[in-house]
Coordinates of C-alpha atoms in Angstrom, one line a residue:
X1 CA -36.1 52.4 11.9
X2 CA -38.7 50.0 13.3
X3 CA -38.2 47.9 16.4
X4 CA -40.2 44.8 17.1
X5 CA -39.7 42.4 20.0
X6 CA -41.1 39.1 21.1
X7 CA -42.0 38.6 24.7
X8 CA -38.8 36.8 25.7
X9 CA -37.8 34.0 28.2
X10 CA -34.3 33.7 29.5
X11 CA -32.6 30.4 28.8
X12 CA -31.6 28.5 31.9
X13 CA -27.9 29.0 31.1
X14 CA -28.1 32.5 32.4
X15 CA -25.9 33.6 29.5
X16 CA -28.2 36.5 28.6
X17 CA -29.6 34.7 25.5
X18 CA -33.3 35.1 24.9
X19 CA -35.6 32.3 23.8
X20 CA -37.5 34.2 21.1
X21 CA -36.0 36.3 18.3
X22 CA -35.8 40.1 18.7
X23 CA -36.5 41.6 15.4
X24 CA -35.4 45.1 14.2
X25 CA -35.8 46.7 10.8
X26 CA -34.5 49.6 8.8
X27 CA -37.0 50.3 6.1
X28 CA -35.7 52.2 3.1
X29 CA -32.4 53.1 4.8
X30 CA -30.2 52.3 1.9
X31 CA -30.2 54.3 -1.4
X32 CA -29.3 52.2 -4.4
X33 CA -27.1 53.7 -7.1
X34 CA -29.4 52.2 -9.7
X35 CA -32.9 51.0 -9.5
X36 CA -33.7 47.3 -8.8
X37 CA -36.5 45.0 -9.8
X38 CA -37.4 43.0 -6.7
X39 CA -39.2 40.1 -8.5
X40 CA -37.9 37.2 -10.6
X41 CA -40.5 34.8 -11.9
X42 CA -40.3 31.1 -11.4
X43 CA -39.3 29.0 -14.4
X44 CA -42.3 26.8 -14.5
X45 CA -45.2 28.7 -13.0
X46 CA -44.4 32.4 -13.5
X47 CA -45.1 32.9 -9.8
X48 CA -43.1 35.7 -8.2
X49 CA -39.9 35.0 -6.3
X50 CA -37.8 37.5 -4.5
X51 CA -34.9 38.5 -6.7
X52 CA -31.9 37.7 -4.6
X53 CA -29.7 40.4 -3.2
X54 CA -26.4 38.9 -1.9
X55 CA -25.2 40.4 1.4
X56 CA -22.0 39.7 3.2
X57 CA -20.0 41.1 6.2
X58 CA -16.2 41.1 6.4
X59 CA -14.3 38.9 8.9
X60 CA -13.3 41.9 11.0
X61 CA -16.9 43.1 11.1
X62 CA -16.1 46.6 9.9
X63 CA -17.4 46.3 6.3
X64 CA -20.5 44.9 4.6
X65 CA -21.5 44.8 1.0
X66 CA -24.8 44.4 -0.9
X67 CA -24.9 43.1 -4.5
X68 CA -27.8 43.3 -6.9
X69 CA -28.8 43.2 -10.6
X70 CA -30.0 46.6 -11.7
X71 CA -33.4 47.1 -13.4
X72 CA -31.8 47.1 -16.9
X73 CA -31.0 43.4 -16.2
X74 CA -27.5 44.0 -17.7
X75 CA -25.4 45.4 -14.8
X76 CA -24.5 43.9 -11.4
X77 CA -23.7 46.5 -8.7
X78 CA -22.0 46.2 -5.4
X79 CA -22.3 48.9 -2.7
X80 CA -20.9 49.1 0.8
X81 CA -23.2 49.1 3.8
X82 CA -22.8 51.0 7.1
X83 CA -23.6 48.4 9.7
X84 CA -24.9 51.0 12.2
X85 CA -27.3 52.9 10.1
X86 CA -27.6 50.5 7.2
X87 CA -27.1 53.3 4.8
X88 CA -25.0 53.2 1.6
X89 CA -21.4 54.5 1.9
X90 CA -18.5 54.8 -0.5
X91 CA -18.4 54.4 -4.2
X92 CA -20.5 51.7 -6.0
X93 CA -18.8 49.0 -8.1
X94 CA -20.5 48.2 -11.4
X95 CA -19.9 45.6 -14.0
X96 CA -21.8 44.2 -17.0
X97 CA -23.6 41.1 -15.7
X98 CA -26.9 39.3 -15.6
X99 CA -27.2 37.8 -12.2
X100 CA -25.8 38.6 -8.8
X101 CA -25.3 35.0 -7.7
X102 CA -23.1 35.2 -4.6
X103 CA -20.9 37.5 -2.5
X104 CA -18.0 37.2 -0.1
X105 CA -16.8 40.2 2.0
X106 CA -13.2 40.7 2.8
X107 CA -11.5 43.2 5.1
X108 CA -10.1 44.9 1.9
X109 CA -13.1 44.5 -0.5
X110 CA -15.2 41.6 -1.8
X111 CA -15.5 38.7 -4.2
X112 CA -18.6 38.6 -6.4
X113 CA -20.1 35.7 -8.3
X114 CA -22.0 36.9 -11.4
X115 CA -23.1 35.7 -14.7
X116 CA -21.3 37.5 -17.6
X117 CA -20.8 37.1 -21.3
X118 CA -18.1 34.7 -22.4
X119 CA -15.1 36.2 -24.0
X120 CA -13.1 35.1 -27.1
X121 CA -14.1 33.9 -30.5
X122 CA -14.2 30.1 -30.3
X123 CA -16.2 27.6 -28.3
X124 CA -18.7 30.2 -27.2
X125 CA -21.9 29.1 -25.6
X126 CA -25.2 29.4 -27.5
X127 CA -26.7 32.9 -27.9
X128 CA -28.7 33.8 -24.8
X129 CA -26.5 31.8 -22.4
X130 CA -23.8 33.2 -20.1
X131 CA -20.9 31.9 -18.1
X132 CA -20.4 32.2 -14.3
X133 CA -17.4 34.2 -13.1
X134 CA -15.8 35.1 -9.7
X135 CA -14.7 38.7 -9.6
X136 CA -12.3 40.0 -6.9
X137 CA -12.4 43.7 -6.0
X138 CA -9.6 45.0 -3.7
X139 CA -9.9 48.5 -2.2
X140 CA -12.3 49.5 -5.0
X141 CA -10.3 48.1 -7.9
X142 CA -10.9 44.9 -9.7
X143 CA -8.0 42.6 -9.1
X144 CA -9.0 39.6 -11.2
X145 CA -12.0 37.8 -12.7
X146 CA -12.1 34.1 -13.3
X147 CA -14.8 32.3 -15.4
X148 CA -15.6 29.0 -13.8
X149 CA -17.3 27.6 -16.8
X150 CA -17.5 28.3 -20.6
X151 CA -14.7 28.3 -23.2
X152 CA -11.5 26.7 -22.0
X153 CA -12.9 25.4 -18.7
X154 CA -12.6 21.6 -18.5
X155 CA -12.7 21.3 -22.3
X156 CA -11.7 17.7 -22.3
X157 CA -14.9 16.6 -20.7
X158 CA -17.5 19.1 -21.8
X159 CA -18.2 22.8 -22.0
X160 CA -21.0 24.3 -19.9
X161 CA -22.9 27.6 -19.9
X162 CA -25.2 29.3 -17.3
X163 CA -28.7 30.3 -18.1
X164 CA -29.3 31.1 -14.4
X165 CA -26.6 30.4 -11.9
X166 CA -29.0 29.9 -9.0
X167 CA -26.1 28.9 -6.7
X168 CA -23.7 30.3 -4.2
X169 CA -20.2 31.5 -3.5
X170 CA -18.3 30.8 -0.2
X171 CA -14.7 31.4 1.0
X172 CA -12.4 29.5 3.4
X173 CA -9.5 31.4 4.8
X174 CA -8.0 28.2 6.1
X175 CA -8.1 26.6 2.7
X176 CA -7.3 29.8 0.8
X177 CA -10.1 28.9 -1.7
X178 CA -13.3 30.2 -3.0
X179 CA -15.9 27.6 -3.7
X180 CA -18.7 28.2 -6.3
X181 CA -21.7 25.8 -6.7
X182 CA -24.0 26.8 -9.6
X183 CA -26.4 25.5 -12.2
X184 CA -25.1 24.8 -15.7
X185 CA -26.3 23.6 -19.1
X186 CA -23.9 21.6 -21.3
X187 CA -23.2 22.8 -24.8
X188 CA -20.6 20.2 -25.9
X189 CA -20.1 16.5 -25.0
X190 CA -22.5 13.9 -23.7
X191 CA -24.4 16.5 -21.6
X192 CA -25.1 18.9 -24.4
X193 CA -28.5 20.4 -24.0
X194 CA -29.0 19.2 -20.5
X195 CA -29.1 20.9 -17.1
X196 CA -27.0 19.9 -14.1
X197 CA -24.7 21.7 -11.7
X198 CA -21.0 22.4 -11.2
X199 CA -18.7 22.9 -8.2
X200 CA -15.5 24.8 -8.9
X201 CA -12.7 26.2 -6.7
X202 CA -10.5 29.3 -7.3
X203 CA -7.5 30.3 -5.2
X204 CA -6.8 33.8 -3.8
X205 CA -4.8 34.7 -7.0
X206 CA -7.7 34.0 -9.2
X207 CA -6.4 30.7 -10.6
X208 CA -9.0 28.0 -11.2
X209 CA -8.1 24.8 -9.4
X210 CA -9.0 21.3 -10.4
X211 CA -9.2 19.3 -7.2
X212 CA -9.7 15.6 -7.3
X213 CA -12.6 14.6 -5.1
X214 CA -13.8 18.2 -4.8
X215 CA -14.3 19.8 -8.3
X216 CA -17.2 18.7 -10.4
X217 CA -18.0 19.6 -14.0
X218 CA -21.6 18.3 -14.1
X219 CA -23.3 16.7 -11.1
X220 CA -26.9 16.6 -10.0
X221 CA -29.6 16.4 -12.6
X222 CA -31.8 19.5 -13.1
X223 CA -30.7 20.9 -9.8
X224 CA -32.3 24.2 -8.8
X225 CA -31.7 23.5 -5.1
X226 CA -28.1 24.1 -4.0
X227 CA -26.5 24.4 -0.6
X228 CA -22.8 25.3 -0.1
X229 CA -20.8 26.2 3.0
X230 CA -17.1 26.6 3.6
X231 CA -14.9 24.1 5.4
X232 CA -11.2 24.1 6.4
X233 CA -10.3 22.1 3.3
X234 CA -11.9 21.1 0.0
X235 CA -14.4 19.6 -0.6
X236 CA -16.6 22.2 1.0
X237 CA -19.9 21.1 2.5
X238 CA -22.5 20.8 -0.3
X239 CA -26.1 19.7 -0.7
X240 CA -28.1 19.2 -3.9
X241 CA -31.8 18.7 -4.7
X242 CA -32.2 16.8 -8.0
X243 CA -35.2 15.8 -10.1
X244 CA -35.1 12.1 -9.4
X245 CA -36.6 12.2 -5.9
X246 CA -33.8 12.9 -3.3
X247 CA -31.9 15.6 -1.5
X248 CA -28.2 14.6 -1.0
X249 CA -25.5 15.7 1.3
X250 CA -23.0 15.3 -1.5
X251 CA -19.8 16.7 0.0
X252 CA -17.8 13.6 -0.8
X253 CA -19.4 12.7 -4.2
X254 CA -20.4 16.1 -5.8
X255 CA -23.1 14.0 -7.4
X256 CA -26.6 12.8 -6.8
X257 CA -25.4 10.3 -4.3
X258 CA -23.7 10.3 -0.9
X259 CA -25.8 10.8 2.3
X260 CA -29.5 11.0 1.6
X261 CA -31.1 13.8 3.6
X262 CA -34.6 13.5 2.3
X263 CA -37.0 11.8 -0.1
X264 CA -38.9 14.4 -2.1
X265 CA -41.6 14.1 -4.7
X266 CA -40.2 15.3 -8.0
X267 CA -40.6 14.7 -11.7
X268 CA -38.2 14.9 -14.6
X269 CA -37.0 18.4 -14.9
X270 CA -38.5 19.6 -11.6
X271 CA -36.8 19.3 -8.3
X272 CA -39.7 20.8 -6.4
X273 CA -38.1 24.1 -5.2
X274 CA -37.0 22.7 -1.8
X275 CA -34.3 25.5 -1.5
X276 CA -36.5 28.2 -3.1
X277 CA -36.2 27.4 -6.8
X278 CA -35.5 30.4 -9.0
X279 CA -33.3 33.0 -7.2
X280 CA -33.0 30.7 -4.2
X281 CA -30.1 28.5 -3.1
X282 CA -28.7 30.8 -0.5
X283 CA -28.7 30.9 3.3
X284 CA -30.0 27.3 3.6
X285 CA -26.8 25.6 4.8
X286 CA -24.8 27.2 7.6
X287 CA -21.8 26.3 9.8
X288 CA -22.1 26.8 13.6
X289 CA -19.1 29.1 14.2
X290 CA -16.0 27.6 15.9
X291 CA -17.4 24.0 15.4
X292 CA -17.6 21.4 12.6
X293 CA -21.4 21.4 12.9
X294 CA -23.8 22.5 10.2
X295 CA -27.6 23.1 9.8
X296 CA -29.7 22.8 6.7
X297 CA -33.2 24.0 6.1
X298 CA -35.7 23.4 3.3
X299 CA -39.3 23.3 2.3
X300 CA -40.8 19.8 2.0
X301 CA -44.0 18.1 1.0
X302 CA -43.0 15.0 3.0
X303 CA -42.7 11.5 1.5
X304 CA -44.9 8.5 1.3
X305 CA -44.9 5.1 -0.5
X306 CA -41.3 4.6 -1.7
X307 CA -41.0 2.9 -5.1
X308 CA -37.9 2.0 -7.0
X309 CA -36.7 4.6 -9.5
X310 CA -37.2 2.6 -12.6
X311 CA -34.9 4.9 -14.6
X312 CA -31.9 4.8 -12.3
X313 CA -32.5 1.5 -10.5
X314 CA -31.6 0.4 -6.9
X315 CA -31.0 2.1 -4.5
X316 CA -32.6 5.2 -6.0
X317 CA -36.3 5.7 -5.0
X318 CA -39.2 7.9 -5.8
X319 CA -42.2 8.8 -3.6
X320 CA -45.6 10.4 -3.3
X321 CA -45.9 13.6 -1.2
X322 CA -47.5 13.5 2.2
X323 CA -49.1 16.9 1.5
X324 CA -49.4 19.2 -1.5
X325 CA -48.5 22.2 0.7
X326 CA -45.0 22.5 2.1
X327 CA -43.7 22.4 5.6
X328 CA -40.4 23.6 7.1
X329 CA -37.8 20.9 7.7
X330 CA -34.2 21.0 9.1
X331 CA -31.3 18.6 9.3
X332 CA -28.1 18.9 11.4
X333 CA -24.7 17.5 10.6
X334 CA -21.8 16.8 13.0
X335 CA -19.4 17.6 10.2
X336 CA -19.5 18.3 6.5
X337 CA -20.0 14.6 5.6
X338 CA -22.2 13.3 8.4
X339 CA -25.8 13.7 9.4
X340 CA -26.4 13.7 13.2
X341 CA -29.6 11.7 12.6
X342 CA -30.7 8.9 10.4
X343 CA -30.5 9.0 6.6
X344 CA -33.7 9.0 4.6
X345 CA -35.0 5.6 3.8
X346 CA -34.2 3.9 0.5
X347 CA -36.4 0.9 1.2
X348 CA -38.7 0.1 -1.7
X349 CA -42.2 -0.4 -0.4
X350 CA -41.8 1.6 2.8
X351 CA -45.1 3.4 3.5
X352 CA -43.3 6.4 5.0
X353 CA -40.2 8.0 3.6
X354 CA -39.9 11.0 5.9
X355 CA -39.7 9.6 9.4
X356 CA -36.2 10.9 9.8
X357 CA -37.2 14.5 9.1
X358 CA -37.0 17.1 11.9
X359 CA -40.1 19.2 11.2
X360 CA -40.3 22.8 12.3
X361 CA -43.8 23.1 11.0
X362 CA -46.3 20.3 10.4
X363 CA -49.5 21.8 9.0
X364 CA -52.1 20.9 6.4
X365 CA -53.7 24.3 6.4
X366 CA -50.8 26.5 5.5
X367 CA -48.1 26.5 2.9
X368 CA -44.5 27.4 3.8
X369 CA -41.8 28.7 1.4
X370 CA -38.8 30.9 1.1
X371 CA -37.1 28.9 3.9
X372 CA -33.7 30.0 5.1
X373 CA -31.3 29.5 8.0
X374 CA -28.3 31.1 9.6
X375 CA -26.2 30.6 12.7
X376 CA -25.8 33.2 15.5
X377 CA -23.2 31.5 17.7
X378 CA -21.8 27.9 18.2
X379 CA -25.1 26.7 19.7
X380 CA -27.9 28.8 18.2
X381 CA -29.4 29.1 14.7
X382 CA -32.3 31.0 13.1
X383 CA -34.8 29.3 10.8
X384 CA -37.1 31.6 8.8
X385 CA -40.0 31.0 6.4
X386 CA -43.0 32.6 4.7
X387 CA -46.5 31.4 5.3
X388 CA -49.4 31.3 2.8
X389 CA -53.0 30.7 3.6
X390 CA -55.8 29.9 1.1
X391 CA -53.1 28.2 -0.9
X392 CA -53.2 26.6 -4.3
X393 CA -50.8 23.7 -4.7
X394 CA -50.9 21.5 -7.7
X395 CA -49.8 17.8 -7.9
X396 CA -46.8 18.6 -10.0
X397 CA -43.9 19.5 -7.7
X398 CA -43.9 23.2 -8.3
X399 CA -44.5 26.3 -6.2
X400 CA -47.8 27.3 -4.5
X401 CA -49.8 30.5 -4.7
X402 CA -51.9 31.9 -2.0
X403 CA -52.4 34.7 0.5
X404 CA -49.2 35.9 2.1
X405 CA -49.7 35.8 5.9
X406 CA -46.2 36.8 7.1
X407 CA -42.7 35.7 7.8
X408 CA -41.7 33.6 10.8
X409 CA -38.4 33.4 12.7
X410 CA -37.6 30.4 15.0
X411 CA -34.5 29.7 17.0
X412 CA -33.1 26.2 17.1
X413 CA -30.1 24.9 18.9
X414 CA -27.2 22.9 17.3
X415 CA -29.0 19.6 17.9
X416 CA -32.0 20.9 15.9
X417 CA -34.3 21.4 18.9
X418 CA -36.6 24.4 18.9
X419 CA -35.8 27.1 21.3
X420 CA -38.7 29.2 22.4
X421 CA -41.5 30.2 20.0
X422 CA -41.5 31.7 16.5
X423 CA -41.8 35.4 16.1
X424 CA -43.7 36.6 13.0
X425 CA -43.8 39.8 11.0
X426 CA -45.9 41.1 8.1
X427 CA -43.6 44.2 7.8
X428 CA -40.6 42.5 6.3
X429 CA -39.4 39.2 4.8
X430 CA -36.0 37.7 3.7
X431 CA -35.0 38.4 0.1
X432 CA -31.2 38.4 0.5
X433 CA -28.4 36.5 2.2
X434 CA -28.5 36.4 6.0
X435 CA -25.1 37.4 7.4
X436 CA -23.6 37.5 10.9
X437 CA -23.3 41.0 12.3
X438 CA -21.3 40.5 15.5
X439 CA -22.2 37.7 17.9
X440 CA -25.8 36.6 18.5
X441 CA -27.1 38.8 15.6
X442 CA -27.8 38.3 12.0
X443 CA -29.1 40.7 9.3
X444 CA -30.4 40.6 5.8
X445 CA -31.7 42.9 3.0
X446 CA -35.3 43.1 1.9
X447 CA -37.5 45.5 -0.2
X448 CA -40.2 47.5 1.6
X449 CA -43.1 46.4 -0.6
X450 CA -46.4 44.5 -0.5
X451 CA -45.7 40.9 -1.1
X452 CA -48.3 39.2 -3.2
X453 CA -48.1 35.5 -3.9
X454 CA -51.7 35.1 -5.2
X455 CA -50.9 35.1 -9.0
X456 CA -48.1 34.9 -11.5
X457 CA -46.0 38.0 -12.0
X458 CA -43.1 38.4 -14.4
X459 CA -41.5 41.5 -12.8
X460 CA -42.0 44.1 -10.1
X461 CA -42.0 47.8 -9.9
X462 CA -38.3 49.0 -9.8
X463 CA -37.2 50.5 -6.5
X464 CA -34.5 52.9 -5.5
X465 CA -34.3 52.0 -1.9
X466 CA -33.3 48.8 0.0
X467 CA -34.3 47.9 3.5
X468 CA -32.6 45.8 6.2
X469 CA -33.8 43.7 9.1
X470 CA -32.0 41.9 11.9
X471 CA -32.7 39.1 14.3
X472 CA -31.0 39.0 17.7
X473 CA -31.0 36.7 20.7
X474 CA -30.1 39.5 23.0
X475 CA -26.6 40.2 24.4
X476 CA -25.2 40.7 20.9
X477 CA -21.7 42.1 20.4
X478 CA -20.2 44.3 17.7
X479 CA -20.9 45.1 14.7
X480 CA -24.3 46.6 15.7
X481 CA -25.6 46.0 19.1
X482 CA -29.3 45.5 19.9
X483 CA -29.1 48.2 22.6
X484 CA -27.8 50.8 20.1
X485 CA -30.4 49.9 17.6
X486 CA -33.2 50.3 20.2
X487 CA -31.8 53.6 21.4
X488 CA -31.7 55.1 17.9
X489 CA -35.3 54.5 17.2
X490 CA -37.4 57.6 16.8
X491 CA -40.6 55.8 17.6
X492 CA -41.6 53.7 20.6
X493 CA -40.8 50.0 20.2
X494 CA -43.6 47.8 18.9
X495 CA -44.1 44.7 21.0
X496 CA -44.6 41.7 18.7
X497 CA -45.9 38.7 20.4
X498 CA -44.9 35.2 19.3
X499 CA -47.4 33.5 17.0
X500 CA -46.8 29.8 16.9
X501 CA -47.1 27.9 13.6
X502 CA -48.6 24.4 13.7
X503 CA -45.7 22.2 14.4
X504 CA -46.9 18.9 15.9
X505 CA -44.6 16.0 15.8
X506 CA -45.0 13.6 13.0
X507 CA -46.6 10.4 14.0
X508 CA -44.9 8.2 11.4
X509 CA -42.1 6.0 12.8
X510 CA -38.5 6.6 11.8
X511 CA -37.6 4.6 8.7
X512 CA -34.9 2.1 8.6
X513 CA -31.9 3.7 6.9
X514 CA -30.6 2.2 3.7
X515 CA -27.1 2.5 2.4
X516 CA -26.4 5.1 -0.3
X517 CA -25.0 4.0 -3.6
X518 CA -21.4 2.7 -3.1
X519 CA -20.5 4.2 -6.5
X520 CA -22.0 6.8 -8.6
X521 CA -23.7 5.8 -11.9
X522 CA -22.6 7.4 -15.1
X523 CA -22.8 11.2 -14.7
X524 CA -25.0 11.4 -17.8
X525 CA -27.3 8.5 -16.9
X526 CA -30.2 10.8 -15.8
X527 CA -30.4 12.1 -19.3
X528 CA -30.8 8.7 -21.0
X529 CA -34.2 8.2 -22.5
X530 CA -36.5 6.3 -20.2
X531 CA -38.9 3.8 -21.3
X532 CA -42.2 5.5 -22.1
X533 CA -44.0 3.0 -19.9
X534 CA -41.7 3.6 -16.9
X535 CA -43.8 5.2 -14.1
X536 CA -42.1 8.0 -12.2
X537 CA -43.8 7.2 -8.9
X538 CA -46.4 5.1 -7.2
X539 CA -49.7 4.9 -9.0
X540 CA -52.8 6.1 -7.2
X541 CA -55.3 8.9 -7.4
X542 CA -54.3 12.4 -8.4
X543 CA -55.3 15.1 -6.0
X544 CA -54.7 18.8 -6.0
X545 CA -55.2 21.5 -3.5
X546 CA -56.9 24.8 -4.3
X547 CA -57.4 28.0 -2.3
X548 CA -60.0 30.6 -3.1
X549 CA -59.0 33.0 -5.8
X550 CA -55.5 31.6 -6.3
X551 CA -53.9 31.3 -9.7
X552 CA -51.0 29.0 -10.6
X553 CA -50.4 28.6 -14.3
X554 CA -47.5 26.8 -15.8
X555 CA -44.9 28.9 -17.7
X556 CA -42.6 27.3 -20.3
X557 CA -39.0 28.4 -19.9
X558 CA -37.4 29.9 -23.0
X559 CA -34.6 27.2 -23.1
X560 CA -35.5 23.8 -24.2
X561 CA -34.5 21.0 -21.8
X562 CA -34.0 18.3 -24.4
X563 CA -35.3 15.5 -22.2
X564 CA -37.6 12.8 -23.1
X565 CA -41.2 13.6 -22.1
X566 CA -42.4 11.7 -19.1
X567 CA -45.9 11.4 -17.8
X568 CA -46.4 13.1 -14.4
X569 CA -46.7 10.7 -11.6
X570 CA -50.0 10.1 -10.1
X571 CA -50.0 10.6 -6.4
X572 CA -52.1 10.1 -3.4
X573 CA -52.5 12.6 -0.5
X574 CA -54.0 11.0 2.6
X575 CA -54.7 14.3 4.3
X576 CA -58.5 14.8 4.2
X577 CA -58.3 18.6 4.3
X578 CA -56.8 18.6 0.8
X579 CA -59.5 18.9 -1.8
X580 CA -59.5 17.8 -5.4
X581 CA -59.7 20.1 -8.4
X582 CA -57.7 21.1 -11.5
X583 CA -55.6 18.0 -11.5
X584 CA -54.8 18.2 -15.2
X585 CA -53.5 21.7 -15.4
X586 CA -49.9 20.7 -15.9
X587 CA -48.6 18.2 -18.4
X588 CA -44.9 19.0 -18.7
X589 CA -42.0 20.3 -16.6
X590 CA -39.5 21.0 -19.4
X591 CA -37.8 24.4 -19.4

């Protein structure tokens, strides 16, 4: 076990909470029952993403589980985790599956969200597509499995399949409901051949529920950015990032409308990976325990020069990015429907569209990605991100390549104010769900490997061990205490001084907030063919950013998106440190 600590400052409350995160790690502590490929390539660029490993802790704090797709890419495995040693215990559960897309731990087992083959002989999805299912395992025995799309699920409106779920599963004991939010593609009805998302609820007996005002068959367009968190009643708190230029708190609408969190530069088919893109959409929306407050974290390129979305019309807008690199942004909510600050502007002609954003970093010299958040107690949350230097970020809203420089961990309070300084590590990163382990402590899985973001990579070297890391504020309570972790270390603790990331306050004024749509347009409107002459954003010079030796080449996904081709928007980047080159390297964002 490794132990790293920031030089810490006591908060004025005297409650024993430390200002900077204390980090501990357990490299290669967990033996996998089957080997695991730690990399999943991005749809559009082929750049490596961490293959998600869902991790969850039971309400009583006595059990934890790790889920993963094995290296055959045909079995999903769930193993129990000892929360003191972070070693594997018990007998592994294994099922035929193609993506470990979410996990909920119970005192008597777990519920898994996975992609599986559809069953039956009629209305099956096209070859190569799967369906998403929730699988409940009680005391080691499968109790039920319930598909939440595919044959027989909302057949009167459409049938949908799942190429990649890229979503999440949560559970509310108060509501007695599981909530699943995941990416779908239609294969019947008006949405046939198009990508959207779906929100479905299942009760504790495994019965799919259709809840007016909460269930959704087909919502946000081309959504690969999903946030979902439980609430005492449906609808659960939800966020979507669509490809038309916005991130929405869509708890009430389940659509690309509601409360606009942010303007983001997108293009048809590409939502810009704000919540991690492929194998992301986890640990980005979290509830402060024993409150109604939430925190959301994402990677953003900022927003300038709002224009009307000529395809969707008022009040939908599009924008140019402030930077080609990404910075870390957060938003807080007083409840599942309400931002604590201003909405993002919908004012056409506004020069700044990001004045409402709470920036954790604000840099033109680094790229930030793999952004996540989790709450430690009713007043404290952790925000984490990876930093790239010598980055290569192209004008099309895709991922960036570059030199991996480490992962940072920053505390913020429930108002969104930073607490202390970030702690950084090059020894580990976040590649699975961040879960509470007692009070004032969160832990997550990662693979002990060299993380290389300099070039496309389709797969990784399969591993047989999983590692875990934890962040604590000090004074943590059971499951695993910080003191017991430190005492069990066989090596002297390594002191890890805080290294601040550029995070100056934005100078742009807060935009005036505009109302969100009072009613949603047709759910299939985003897939209507736009006029070939319709611009997708403001027109000005195209600029790209290139780092030394970086490679970032577009990859065409194996499933056609069946959307009308649209010319990529031309954009302007006012930051003088961004240099022009390679602007024409991408010409499509279809999957």
